[in-house]
Amino acid sequence: MQSKPTTIKEIARLLNISPSSVSRGLHDHPSIGAVTREKIKQLAKSLNYEPNNAAILFQKGKTYTIGVILPELSEHFFSTAISAIEDEALKKNYTVIFAQSHDDYDQEVKLVDKMKNQRVDGLLVSISKDTSKFDHFEKLNSFNIPVVFFDRIPPFKNVHYVACSLESATVKAINYLLKKGHRSIGMINGPATLFASEERKDGYMQAITFNRLKFDPSLIVNCDLTEKGTIEAANQFLNHKRKPTAIVTFNDYVALFLIKHFKQLNVINDFDVVSYANLPIISYLDHSPVASVEQYPYLQGQKAANILLDLISSPNLQNQAFYNTIVESDLVVNDEKY
Amino acid sequence: MQSKPTTIKEIARLLNISPSSVSRGLHDHPSIGAVTREKIKQLAKSLNYEPNNAAILFQKGKTYTIGVILPELSEHFFSTAISAIEDEALKKNYTVIFAQSHDDYDQEVKLVDKMKNQRVDGLLVSISKDTSKFDHFEKLNSFNIPVVFFDRIPPFKNVHYVACSLESATVKAINYLLKKGHRSIGMINGPATLFASEERKDGYMQAITFNRLKFDPSLIVNCDLTEKGTIEAANQFLNHKRKPTAIVTFNDYVALFLIKHFKQLNVINDFDVVSYANLPIISYLDHSPVASVEQYPYLQGQKAANILLDLISSPNLQNQAFYNTIVESDLVVNDEKY
DNA sequence: AAAAACAACGCAAACGTTTGATTAATTTCG
DNA sequence: CGAAATTAATCAAACGTTTGCGTTGTTTTT
């Protein structure tokens, strides 16, 4: 019970050979004879030898570990993304360590630092909501730790990232609603400061102008994404001179609040709702959104992980060019891609 | 960019002192003079020195890392539990590594082994569905790696664990329904082989007999937890000679299927449904369960993590007595505990 | 038969940090 | 003023593993 774990040295001592031979024997190095090799392996097994990973990592200067920093693990999007990351990492025998920023910039800075101290071989990051400075990532450069951002990415191209184009997805959504006959479409957008809000707005405008319709800015209202804020936004639409017949919401939570509110007012049947998917069971609602934008968290996690593992295995590649990967998001209507 | 990270040796060389002094200086060891200490710290800062964690861990034989093995990270219960674990770990400056068994026994065995090789300081485990042998955990004993099980725990007491008493929660649920006037209560239980099914059944029977009512075994039906299985089970109740007026479902998914089915048959208003909470937004459904059993995943994760950290810091405690912690689960009716 | 090739293993350094035991220099006290 | 105590720093070993190089013998080549 209390006994120290078996080491290579111990095996060497018992076999009257050198530790280096034991190490080589266990790794099937050609310069160790078959007889000795077998003796080594048998003794190792019978002594329950387990390589001391800490020692190996230290020796090799590699940790075979990738770090993941994300805002909130309990959010469905992130938990399935990291689930994918772990699956991919395991295939290549990497270990995943993670930490949550809880959408706090200072915390994020600390965590990046911690990951660096842990000497992770690479880092996957989905940045926090109130991160607008990015120098905390630059330190990683001098430690040769590659970073791949996913989903919540910085607003410039000279980094590796994987993300969805919410813009093109929004175009799809608006086009779908237009085809369904809607002529006045409202949008409950997020805070204006968010890049994600901008993308949605751009997509909206793009679709409207492409279809040679007049763009009415008052049909897009910003919202703090709370239930109260959603209700206020919704009420604006009810009193609107060109009352919309369809509403695009920033995410499923907003859609949830909206639907609840409209049901209470008994006007839910006057609207088609389109949302961006993050709650898997929302389709079970009575008046669920007619369509939703699927952002494929598993796929995003998978791609991001593989890019990172690529960068790790070929370090020369790291600052040559940047992976800017866009995962096409789909509009899903009744379980069918659109 | 390509430069190697600064080491203690490097600092020592530049300052013409010994590495040990640098180490001690950085740690405010009393045997280093104030002047030297400051010189060391300043140079360290200006050279961007960062301690090499791998080296420290190796040296100390501790990794300050706890491992978490769970079935499926994308399930809400587990993602919030591990979220709590990470929060607690961070407070004590521990790092979390995790892996998913995907409810596969063989995978679980491999992962336990991997965690052991990583020399985690401790392990938190929620066992996979088809795990019935437990010897893969015993190896950890000889490496002095404490294990705390949570939620999905082995069926014996001589291990550390944190879990909910689904039995007492079920009693509460049945009592609530009885008080509401229901006299025939159905239960869609899980597979008979599951411990969780047994607990629910025991709770059911206990409440019924305590209230001096007759127990009718045909009111509890086992189910494979699929949509199809749920519908079959539901239909049994519709044709039952003592047609129940309330139904307790194994989990929220089953409740979801049941409600959907009953809505289609237009009989949903004939039933009160009670479920075990795992889908946070189910209460937004039109005919959502009238009550649900809250199992507090965050709290469970928190407690399990703290127990593990306790065990790590006082190793002598490890095999003396076992933490068998029960988190009381509550019946939640309209956001109020019952 | 001498030279070359090969097989099987040992030696020792290295990775970066910590720590118990020492030493050297300075101060304090009786 | 000499002995003891204090201060400030050094030395060297240790943690477990890997790896380039060197050293034996033995076998093959010409």
XYZ file of C-alpha atoms (C1' of nucleotides) in Angstrom:
736
model
C 0.000 0.000 0.000
C 2.477 2.566 1.175
C 5.197 1.223 -1.114
C 6.704 3.592 -3.615
C 5.871 2.930 -7.231
C 8.330 0.846 -9.186
C 10.870 2.774 -11.234
C 13.133 1.943 -14.110
C 16.098 2.190 -11.806
C 14.626 -0.442 -9.554
C 14.129 -2.831 -12.433
C 17.664 -2.182 -13.597
C 19.058 -2.917 -10.171
C 17.177 -6.188 -9.845
C 18.271 -7.284 -13.304
C 21.832 -6.074 -12.889
C 21.675 -3.998 -16.010
C 21.672 -0.270 -16.607
C 18.583 1.939 -16.477
C 19.143 2.982 -20.055
C 18.843 -0.596 -21.186
C 15.616 -0.978 -19.291
C 14.237 2.145 -20.882
C 15.271 0.949 -24.313
C 13.967 -2.503 -23.678
C 10.564 -1.218 -22.746
C 10.485 0.850 -25.915
C 11.559 -2.010 -28.182
C 14.744 -0.299 -29.110
C 16.639 -2.485 -31.618
C 19.863 -2.370 -29.687
C 18.463 -4.494 -26.901
C 18.544 -8.265 -27.331
C 15.337 -10.219 -27.430
C 16.191 -12.171 -24.292
C 16.952 -9.146 -22.184
C 13.965 -7.334 -23.580
C 11.627 -10.057 -22.467
C 13.203 -10.297 -19.052
C 12.739 -6.567 -18.643
C 9.142 -6.605 -19.747
C 8.237 -9.521 -17.558
C 9.774 -8.046 -14.476
C 8.169 -4.711 -15.246
C 4.788 -6.319 -15.485
C 5.198 -8.382 -12.354
C 6.315 -5.338 -10.402
C 3.404 -3.340 -11.769
C 5.718 -0.811 -13.270
C 4.030 2.326 -14.574
C 6.074 4.997 -16.285
C 6.238 8.198 -14.312
C 4.617 10.622 -16.638
C 5.793 13.677 -14.771
C 9.367 12.612 -15.290
C 8.854 11.885 -18.965
C 7.111 15.143 -19.615
C 9.791 17.023 -17.828
C 12.496 15.220 -19.715
C 10.916 15.705 -23.093
C 9.730 19.214 -22.509
C 6.386 18.238 -23.909
C 3.290 17.677 -21.862
C 1.010 16.019 -24.378
C -1.623 18.224 -22.880
C -3.810 20.817 -24.483
C -5.547 23.507 -22.526
C -9.037 24.764 -23.142
C -10.315 28.076 -21.846
C -13.956 28.843 -22.299
C -16.535 31.082 -20.706
C -18.943 28.635 -19.133
C -18.817 24.907 -19.275
C -22.405 24.368 -18.281
C -23.623 26.041 -21.429
C -24.709 23.452 -23.886
C -22.702 24.848 -26.755
C -19.448 24.718 -24.847
C -19.972 21.417 -23.159
C -20.533 19.683 -26.469
C -17.634 21.548 -28.048
C -15.235 20.457 -25.327
C -16.677 16.992 -25.501
C -15.535 16.898 -29.119
C -12.176 18.338 -28.192
C -11.595 15.631 -25.658
C -12.601 12.938 -28.104
C -10.143 14.201 -30.703
C -7.385 14.726 -28.188
C -7.750 11.195 -26.878
C -7.318 9.771 -30.362
C -3.871 11.314 -30.516
C -3.204 10.437 -26.886
C -3.382 13.960 -25.652
C -4.878 15.009 -22.365
C -7.226 17.922 -21.920
C -7.133 20.411 -19.103
C -9.643 23.187 -18.976
C -10.760 26.224 -17.084
C -13.652 28.628 -17.174
C -13.343 32.370 -17.509
C -16.946 32.879 -16.420
C -16.924 35.656 -18.992
C -14.527 37.689 -16.922
C -11.562 39.321 -18.607
C -9.273 39.343 -15.594
C -9.970 35.722 -14.932
C -9.176 34.932 -18.538
C -5.818 36.647 -18.262
C -4.982 34.647 -15.155
C -5.987 31.402 -16.776
C -3.886 32.001 -19.858
C -1.002 32.536 -17.523
C -1.751 29.390 -15.626
C -1.958 27.369 -18.787
C 1.370 28.763 -19.833
C 2.885 27.702 -16.530
C 1.432 24.285 -16.994
C 3.367 24.291 -20.252
C 0.443 23.030 -22.273
C 1.463 22.055 -25.768
C -1.308 24.181 -27.187
C -4.335 26.187 -26.229
C -7.920 26.385 -27.413
C -9.781 29.501 -26.425
C -13.252 30.855 -26.701
C -12.861 34.375 -25.434
C -14.958 35.949 -22.742
C -17.627 38.505 -23.474
C -15.763 41.459 -22.083
C -12.408 40.737 -23.607
C -11.312 43.513 -25.907
C -7.564 43.448 -25.323
C -5.571 40.508 -26.512
C -2.005 40.978 -25.380
C -2.314 38.242 -22.804
C -2.189 35.812 -25.683
C 0.987 37.220 -27.120
C 3.127 35.932 -24.284
C 2.276 32.462 -25.465
C 4.151 33.168 -28.636
C 7.481 33.382 -26.888
C 6.781 30.020 -25.311
C 5.914 28.519 -28.661
C 2.455 27.587 -27.502
C 0.071 27.731 -30.436
C -3.419 29.061 -29.877
C -6.550 28.288 -31.813
C -9.646 30.333 -31.093
C -13.073 28.908 -31.617
C -16.560 30.327 -31.788
C -15.826 33.460 -29.782
C -12.868 34.778 -31.710
C -10.859 37.997 -31.750
C -11.761 40.527 -34.423
C -8.683 40.097 -36.588
C -7.379 37.598 -39.067
C -3.791 36.993 -38.047
C -4.666 34.263 -35.583
C -5.826 30.706 -36.009
C -9.525 30.317 -35.556
C -12.597 28.232 -36.203
C -15.970 29.879 -36.156
C -19.354 30.009 -37.685
C -20.352 32.645 -40.136
C -23.395 33.968 -38.381
C -23.658 36.467 -41.169
C -24.314 33.961 -43.923
C -26.535 31.977 -41.611
C -28.587 35.049 -40.948
C -28.897 35.629 -44.679
C -30.275 32.129 -45.004
C -32.726 32.746 -42.196
C -34.025 35.993 -43.627
C -34.275 34.519 -47.099
C -36.279 31.660 -45.715
C -38.702 34.008 -44.011
C -39.021 36.153 -47.117
C -39.791 33.090 -49.178
C -42.455 32.178 -46.657
C -44.088 35.477 -47.515
C -43.025 37.641 -44.640
C -42.457 41.250 -45.608
C -41.705 42.802 -42.234
C -39.157 40.931 -40.186
C -38.053 42.006 -36.749
C -34.769 41.148 -35.106
C -34.011 41.082 -31.404
C -30.277 41.485 -31.483
C -27.713 41.366 -28.706
C -25.758 44.292 -27.282
C -24.394 46.489 -30.057
C -20.858 46.046 -28.758
C -20.789 42.348 -29.503
C -19.242 41.168 -32.717
C -21.931 38.501 -32.860
C -24.563 41.223 -32.949
C -22.817 42.942 -35.793
C -22.707 39.776 -37.842
C -26.393 39.198 -37.402
C -27.170 42.749 -38.363
C -24.947 42.561 -41.437
C -26.614 39.349 -42.536
C -30.006 40.893 -42.076
C -29.144 43.928 -44.147
C -27.448 41.873 -46.803
C -30.487 39.680 -47.324
C -32.872 42.615 -47.342
C -30.906 44.643 -49.864
C -30.200 41.609 -52.033
C -33.923 41.108 -52.327
C -34.332 44.786 -53.248
C -36.406 45.542 -50.183
C -36.246 48.642 -48.102
C -34.203 48.306 -44.939
C -35.935 49.662 -41.866
C -33.412 50.130 -39.026
C -36.136 50.289 -36.423
C -36.882 46.631 -37.063
C -33.596 45.697 -35.409
C -33.557 46.365 -31.704
C -30.687 45.726 -29.348
C -31.313 43.865 -26.165
C -29.362 42.900 -23.076
C -30.521 39.305 -23.490
C -32.386 39.213 -20.181
C -36.046 38.316 -19.906
C -36.941 41.889 -19.054
C -34.994 43.252 -21.974
C -36.601 40.761 -24.309
C -40.072 41.769 -23.236
C -39.275 45.423 -23.818
C -37.952 44.650 -27.266
C -40.972 42.525 -28.069
C -43.334 45.272 -27.051
C -41.614 47.639 -29.445
C -42.554 45.299 -32.254
C -46.173 45.038 -31.147
C -46.521 48.800 -31.375
C -44.503 49.114 -34.555
C -46.120 50.939 -37.469
C -45.028 48.090 -39.734
C -45.730 45.348 -37.245
C -43.457 42.412 -38.158
C -44.901 38.972 -38.818
C -41.657 37.193 -38.095
C -38.948 37.738 -35.518
C -35.361 36.587 -35.441
C -33.989 36.293 -31.923
C -30.376 36.481 -30.829
C -30.465 33.050 -29.225
C -32.788 30.403 -27.850
C -33.064 32.006 -24.444
C -34.371 35.182 -26.002
C -36.715 33.106 -28.126
C -37.900 31.387 -24.977
C -38.667 34.663 -23.242
C -40.313 36.012 -26.342
C -42.548 33.012 -26.842
C -43.528 32.991 -23.204
C -44.414 36.669 -23.344
C -46.369 36.376 -26.582
C -48.267 33.396 -25.270
C -49.361 35.403 -22.267
C -50.513 38.183 -24.562
C -52.142 35.563 -26.748
C -50.459 36.880 -29.878
C -48.025 34.046 -30.400
C -49.846 32.817 -33.493
C -49.238 36.125 -35.222
C -45.506 35.470 -35.437
C -42.972 33.117 -36.874
C -39.860 32.927 -34.734
C -36.392 32.008 -35.919
C -33.573 31.535 -33.464
C -29.942 30.529 -33.150
C -29.733 27.074 -31.652
C -28.243 26.532 -28.266
C -30.919 24.740 -26.327
C -31.384 21.266 -27.719
C -34.924 20.710 -26.531
C -36.473 23.979 -27.598
C -38.139 22.229 -30.512
C -40.339 20.452 -27.997
C -42.031 23.706 -27.112
C -45.564 24.187 -28.277
C -44.843 27.275 -30.285
C -41.238 26.543 -30.953
C -39.236 28.495 -33.514
C -40.106 27.588 -37.102
C -36.430 27.384 -37.892
C -33.135 27.708 -36.100
C -29.549 28.314 -37.021
C -27.447 25.308 -36.137
C -23.874 26.163 -35.232
C -22.494 22.657 -34.896
C -20.597 22.911 -31.635
C -19.285 19.371 -31.893
C -17.917 20.011 -35.360
C -16.366 23.284 -34.333
C -14.665 21.662 -31.375
C -13.455 18.842 -33.550
C -11.966 21.115 -36.181
C -10.369 23.425 -33.679
C -8.784 20.491 -31.855
C -7.422 18.994 -35.040
C -5.966 22.272 -36.201
C -4.275 22.699 -32.859
C -2.860 19.197 -32.920
C -1.579 19.922 -36.411
C 0.154 23.064 -35.261
C 1.681 21.213 -32.343
C 3.124 18.477 -34.496
C 4.629 20.838 -37.063
C 5.854 23.879 -35.175
C 7.460 25.457 -38.226
C 3.997 25.923 -39.620
C 2.930 28.051 -36.754
C 3.447 31.590 -37.853
C 3.581 31.076 -41.558
C -0.077 31.254 -42.377
C -3.182 31.274 -40.295
C -5.988 28.813 -40.252
C -9.147 30.846 -40.648
C -11.769 28.159 -40.740
C -15.402 28.911 -41.196
C -17.894 26.234 -40.313
C -20.941 26.818 -42.426
C -23.950 26.994 -40.206
C -27.235 25.697 -41.484
C -30.771 26.795 -41.123
C -32.657 23.852 -39.738
C -36.364 23.536 -40.448
C -38.127 20.503 -39.051
C -34.879 18.609 -38.658
C -33.989 19.266 -42.282
C -31.106 21.422 -43.396
C -32.144 24.298 -45.534
C 10.397 34.106 -30.442
C 12.459 30.976 -30.749
C 14.353 31.705 -27.537
C 14.176 29.148 -24.802
C 12.252 30.158 -21.710
C 14.279 31.635 -18.884
C 15.337 29.218 -16.181
C 16.541 29.576 -12.652
C 19.967 28.495 -13.755
C 20.112 31.311 -16.241
C 19.234 33.859 -13.607
C 21.815 32.391 -11.284
C 24.489 32.614 -13.940
C 23.730 36.233 -14.741
C 23.760 37.167 -11.072
C 26.805 35.081 -10.271
C 25.025 33.223 -7.539
C 23.854 29.656 -7.175
C 20.580 28.303 -8.514
C 19.521 27.295 -5.055
C 19.765 30.889 -3.901
C 17.619 31.992 -6.781
C 15.025 29.386 -5.947
C 15.028 30.419 -2.322
C 14.988 34.062 -3.191
C 11.928 33.661 -5.313
C 10.207 31.843 -2.490
C 11.109 34.410 0.163
C 13.207 31.965 2.060
C 14.606 33.706 5.173
C 18.148 32.667 4.489
C 18.407 34.968 1.495
C 19.229 38.589 2.174
C 16.837 41.322 1.240
C 19.202 42.860 -1.281
C 19.864 39.660 -3.147
C 16.227 38.725 -2.998
C 15.213 41.914 -4.712
C 17.915 41.605 -7.324
C 16.691 38.100 -8.085
C 13.080 39.101 -8.316
C 13.783 42.050 -10.524
C 15.897 40.100 -12.956
C 13.345 37.316 -12.975
C 10.618 39.747 -13.869
C 12.624 41.506 -16.519
C 13.548 38.201 -18.130
C 9.957 37.085 -17.989
C 10.871 34.098 -15.915
C 8.113 31.553 -15.487
C 8.654 28.512 -13.293
C 8.700 25.299 -15.255
C 5.791 23.466 -13.801
C 6.748 20.140 -15.270
C 10.038 20.284 -13.441
C 8.420 21.277 -10.174
C 5.789 18.599 -10.385
C 8.379 16.021 -11.153
C 10.552 17.160 -8.337
C 7.781 17.254 -5.789
C 6.050 14.125 -6.932
C 2.771 15.976 -6.809
C 0.900 17.195 -9.825
C -1.645 19.498 -8.251
C -4.010 17.975 -10.728
C -7.222 16.111 -10.170
C -8.751 13.872 -12.769
C -12.426 13.595 -13.538
C -13.946 10.669 -15.372
C -17.569 10.896 -16.338
C -19.875 9.336 -18.869
C -20.819 12.227 -21.096
C -19.775 15.800 -20.735
C -22.476 17.206 -22.955
C -25.159 16.081 -20.551
C -26.350 18.986 -18.528
C -25.978 17.251 -15.219
C -22.342 16.441 -15.773
C -21.328 19.686 -17.371
C -22.594 21.652 -14.409
C -21.068 19.190 -11.981
C -17.644 19.473 -13.558
C -18.087 23.191 -13.767
C -18.372 23.174 -9.989
C -15.405 20.860 -9.674
C -13.254 23.199 -11.681
C -14.351 26.172 -9.624
C -13.441 24.429 -6.380
C -10.187 23.109 -7.741
C -9.122 26.533 -8.908
C -9.653 27.961 -5.435
C -7.029 25.585 -4.114
C -4.886 26.079 -7.182
C -5.499 22.668 -8.579
C -5.904 21.890 -12.239
C -8.588 19.662 -13.660
C -8.121 17.104 -16.367
C -11.036 15.063 -17.541
C -12.118 12.329 -19.886
C -15.373 10.775 -20.983
C -16.177 7.100 -20.749
C -19.131 7.478 -23.094
C -20.787 4.924 -20.861
C -18.390 2.258 -22.001
C -16.804 -0.015 -19.429
C -13.642 -0.781 -21.395
C -13.080 2.870 -22.072
C -13.488 3.603 -18.389
C -10.835 1.061 -17.505
C -8.417 2.626 -19.964
C -9.080 6.090 -18.661
C -8.492 5.115 -15.063
C -5.181 3.728 -16.191
C -4.336 6.880 -18.080
C -5.175 9.044 -15.105
C -2.942 6.883 -12.982
C -0.093 7.352 -15.428
C -0.681 11.064 -15.363
C -0.161 10.709 -11.614
C -3.191 12.773 -10.771
C -3.319 13.622 -7.095
C -6.858 12.354 -6.924
C -9.727 11.149 -9.022
C -13.412 11.951 -9.245
C -15.529 9.386 -10.997
C -19.081 8.998 -12.085
C -19.186 5.436 -13.301
C -20.474 4.336 -16.660
C -23.792 2.596 -17.089
C -22.389 -0.813 -17.850
C -19.760 -0.891 -15.163
C -20.343 -3.732 -12.769
C -16.779 -4.681 -11.930
C -14.657 -2.300 -9.942
C -11.173 -3.748 -9.707
C -9.780 -1.155 -12.069
C -10.100 1.305 -9.238
C -8.167 -0.805 -6.810
C -4.876 -0.276 -8.574
C -5.161 3.355 -7.611
C -4.831 2.345 -4.015
C -1.262 1.211 -4.413
C -0.432 4.552 -5.971
C -2.064 6.382 -3.094
C -4.494 8.117 -5.410
C -7.738 8.731 -3.563
C -11.001 8.331 -5.446
C -14.305 9.973 -4.758
C -17.337 8.781 -6.665
C -20.228 11.063 -7.365
C -23.766 10.615 -8.570
C -23.204 7.311 -10.291
C -21.610 5.355 -7.512
C -20.664 1.736 -6.893
C -23.107 -0.334 -4.872
C -21.030 -0.623 -1.732
C -20.140 1.565 1.187
C -16.393 1.168 1.592
C -15.563 3.905 -0.874
C -15.839 7.653 -0.730
C -18.867 8.976 -2.472
C -21.310 11.808 -2.908
C -24.734 11.108 -4.264
C -28.350 11.941 -4.087
C -30.831 9.778 -2.334
C -33.281 9.229 -5.122
C -35.203 7.036 -2.753
C -36.087 9.759 -0.298
C -36.706 12.154 -3.153
C -39.150 9.714 -4.656
C -40.904 9.439 -1.335
C -41.307 13.193 -1.338
C -42.642 13.125 -4.866
C -45.204 10.430 -4.163
C -46.284 12.095 -0.944
C -46.792 15.318 -2.812
C -48.984 13.628 -5.377
C -50.973 11.820 -2.711
C -51.549 15.072 -0.914
C -52.776 16.545 -4.170
C -55.451 13.888 -4.116
C -54.074 11.353 -6.529
C -54.901 7.785 -5.607
C -53.436 5.929 -8.553
C -49.903 6.910 -9.447
C -47.961 5.391 -12.315
C -44.220 5.245 -12.621
C -42.199 4.892 -15.804
C -39.005 3.502 -14.402
C -35.676 2.767 -16.081
C -34.211 -0.654 -16.834
C -34.590 -2.975 -13.873
C -30.844 -3.593 -13.782
C -30.035 0.000 -12.878
C -29.483 0.884 -9.268
C -31.218 4.177 -9.970
C -34.344 2.273 -10.967
C -34.270 0.305 -7.787
C -34.041 3.423 -5.674
C -37.042 4.949 -7.379
C -39.034 1.798 -6.933
C -38.102 1.542 -3.274
C -39.101 5.136 -2.693
C -42.401 4.545 -4.412
C -43.181 1.502 -2.334
C -42.072 3.141 0.864
C -44.374 6.113 0.364
C -47.300 3.939 -0.614
C -47.013 1.611 2.337
C -46.325 4.419 4.767
C -49.639 5.940 3.728
C -51.304 2.585 4.245
C -52.280 2.259 0.628
C -52.234 -0.877 -1.421
C -49.195 -1.280 -3.610
C -50.028 -2.280 -7.188
C -46.872 -3.571 -8.941
C -48.421 -3.113 -12.364
C -48.311 0.641 -11.839
C -44.537 0.569 -12.145
C -43.335 -0.290 -15.623
C -39.766 -0.590 -16.732
C -38.684 1.200 -19.852
C -35.554 1.432 -21.984
C -35.756 5.233 -21.828
C -36.206 5.650 -25.577
C -39.139 7.490 -27.104
C -40.619 4.264 -28.396
C -40.279 2.582 -25.027
C -41.871 5.528 -23.325
C -44.882 5.440 -25.609
C -45.373 1.742 -24.975
C -45.197 2.323 -21.251
C -47.592 5.239 -21.475
C -50.108 3.171 -23.402
C -50.078 0.560 -20.675
C -51.290 3.209 -18.267
C -54.042 4.384 -20.598
C -55.467 0.884 -20.691
C -54.900 0.202 -17.026
C -57.852 -0.944 -14.994
C -56.940 1.605 -12.343
C -55.916 4.315 -14.766
C -53.440 6.556 -12.954
C -54.017 10.278 -12.697
C -50.369 11.071 -12.121
C -47.179 9.673 -13.576
C -43.629 9.798 -12.301
C -41.056 9.523 -15.080
C -37.485 8.306 -14.799
C -36.056 11.536 -16.163
C -36.901 14.644 -18.146
C -36.374 12.986 -21.495
C -38.950 10.384 -20.670
C -41.229 13.139 -19.434
C -40.712 14.928 -22.710
C -41.672 11.898 -24.757
C -44.609 11.214 -22.524
C -45.979 14.729 -22.703
C -45.560 14.816 -26.456
C -47.410 11.545 -26.807
C -50.214 12.527 -24.480
C -50.613 15.834 -26.235
C -51.077 14.046 -29.517
C -53.702 11.814 -27.935
C -55.215 14.888 -26.340
C -55.195 13.335 -22.897
C -52.422 15.416 -21.400
C -54.806 17.263 -19.119
C -55.813 14.010 -17.450
C -52.372 13.639 -15.893
C -49.987 15.288 -13.519
C -46.407 14.508 -14.393
C -43.475 14.511 -11.999
C -39.933 14.051 -13.246
C -36.309 14.017 -12.184
C -34.650 17.222 -13.325
C -31.942 17.147 -15.887
C -33.153 19.501 -18.578
C -33.113 23.051 -17.289
C -35.715 24.474 -19.639
C -38.341 21.800 -19.365
C -40.399 24.079 -17.155
C -40.996 26.265 -20.190
C -43.048 23.545 -21.800
C -46.757 24.111 -22.015
C -47.685 21.040 -20.033
C -44.502 20.801 -18.080
C -44.172 18.516 -15.076
C -46.000 19.833 -12.023
C -42.949 19.062 -9.963
C -39.461 17.745 -10.442
C -36.759 16.248 -8.328
C -33.763 18.538 -8.216
C -30.479 16.711 -7.806
C -28.202 19.710 -7.457
C -25.389 18.811 -9.803
C -23.385 21.901 -8.908
C -23.592 21.103 -5.216
C -22.687 17.490 -5.762
C -19.667 18.469 -7.808
C -18.650 20.968 -5.193
C -18.880 18.519 -2.321
C -17.131 15.754 -4.181
C -14.285 18.072 -5.136
C -13.860 19.322 -1.591
C -13.831 15.850 -0.155
C -11.212 14.827 -2.662
C -9.051 17.843 -1.901
C -9.395 16.982 1.773
C -8.238 13.455 1.177
C -5.323 14.690 -0.874
C -4.106 17.048 1.800
C -4.324 14.513 4.618
C -3.331 11.174 3.151
C -3.416 9.381 6.476
C -7.146 9.891 6.490
C -7.609 7.976 3.323
C -8.442 4.494 4.346
C -9.548 5.124 7.852
C -13.155 5.941 7.246
C -15.193 6.641 4.193
C -17.044 9.739 3.247
C -20.530 8.609 2.360
C -22.219 11.885 1.629
C -25.826 12.135 0.680
C -27.012 15.318 -0.916
C -30.662 15.662 -0.099
C -32.563 16.177 -3.273
C -35.625 18.376 -3.193
C -38.943 18.259 -4.882
C -39.305 21.540 -6.693
C -42.788 22.878 -7.344
C -43.003 26.220 -9.110
C -39.465 27.134 -8.221
C -40.148 26.449 -4.548
C -38.580 23.674 -2.581
C -41.025 21.303 -1.103
C 44.024 -13.050 -41.026
C 43.222 -8.363 -40.763
C 39.603 -5.041 -41.427
C 35.026 -3.845 -41.219
C 30.427 -4.383 -39.572
C 27.292 -5.416 -36.173
C 24.901 -6.626 -31.927
C 24.123 -5.697 -27.077
C 24.810 -3.075 -23.623
C 26.872 0.678 -20.203
C 28.174 5.546 -19.109
C 27.035 9.889 -18.131
C 24.802 13.998 -18.988
C 20.712 16.378 -19.296
C 15.948 18.348 -18.319
C 14.693 22.530 -14.012
C 13.775 22.753 -9.484
C 14.006 21.894 -4.526
C 16.216 21.000 -0.073
C 19.139 19.117 3.700
C 23.684 19.700 4.990
C 27.715 22.836 4.949
C 30.564 26.640 4.892
C 31.951 31.307 5.397
C 31.372 35.733 7.095
C 29.474 38.694 10.342
C 27.382 39.956 14.658
C 26.264 39.332 19.576
C 27.121 38.358 24.132
C 29.240 37.102 28.536
C 38.448 39.108 23.417
C 37.130 34.629 22.376
C 33.095 31.638 21.930
C 28.589 31.182 20.458
C 24.870 32.548 17.689
C 23.153 34.526 13.602
C 23.038 35.594 8.778
C 23.755 34.714 3.942
C 24.900 32.006 0.746
C 26.829 27.534 -1.535
C 27.154 22.499 -2.500
C 25.503 18.477 -4.013
C 22.116 15.182 -4.345
C 17.784 13.960 -5.773
C 13.366 13.208 -8.534
C 12.762 9.294 -13.190
C 13.548 9.080 -17.743
C 15.792 9.582 -22.205
C 19.624 9.641 -25.521
C 24.160 10.511 -27.835
C 28.237 8.341 -27.598
C 31.471 4.985 -26.290
C 32.817 0.209 -25.222
C 32.956 -4.319 -25.512
C 32.685 -8.805 -27.724
C 31.179 -11.471 -31.791
C 30.306 -12.171 -36.551
C 30.861 -11.155 -41.312
C 33.448 -9.568 -45.242
C 37.550 -9.446 -48.533
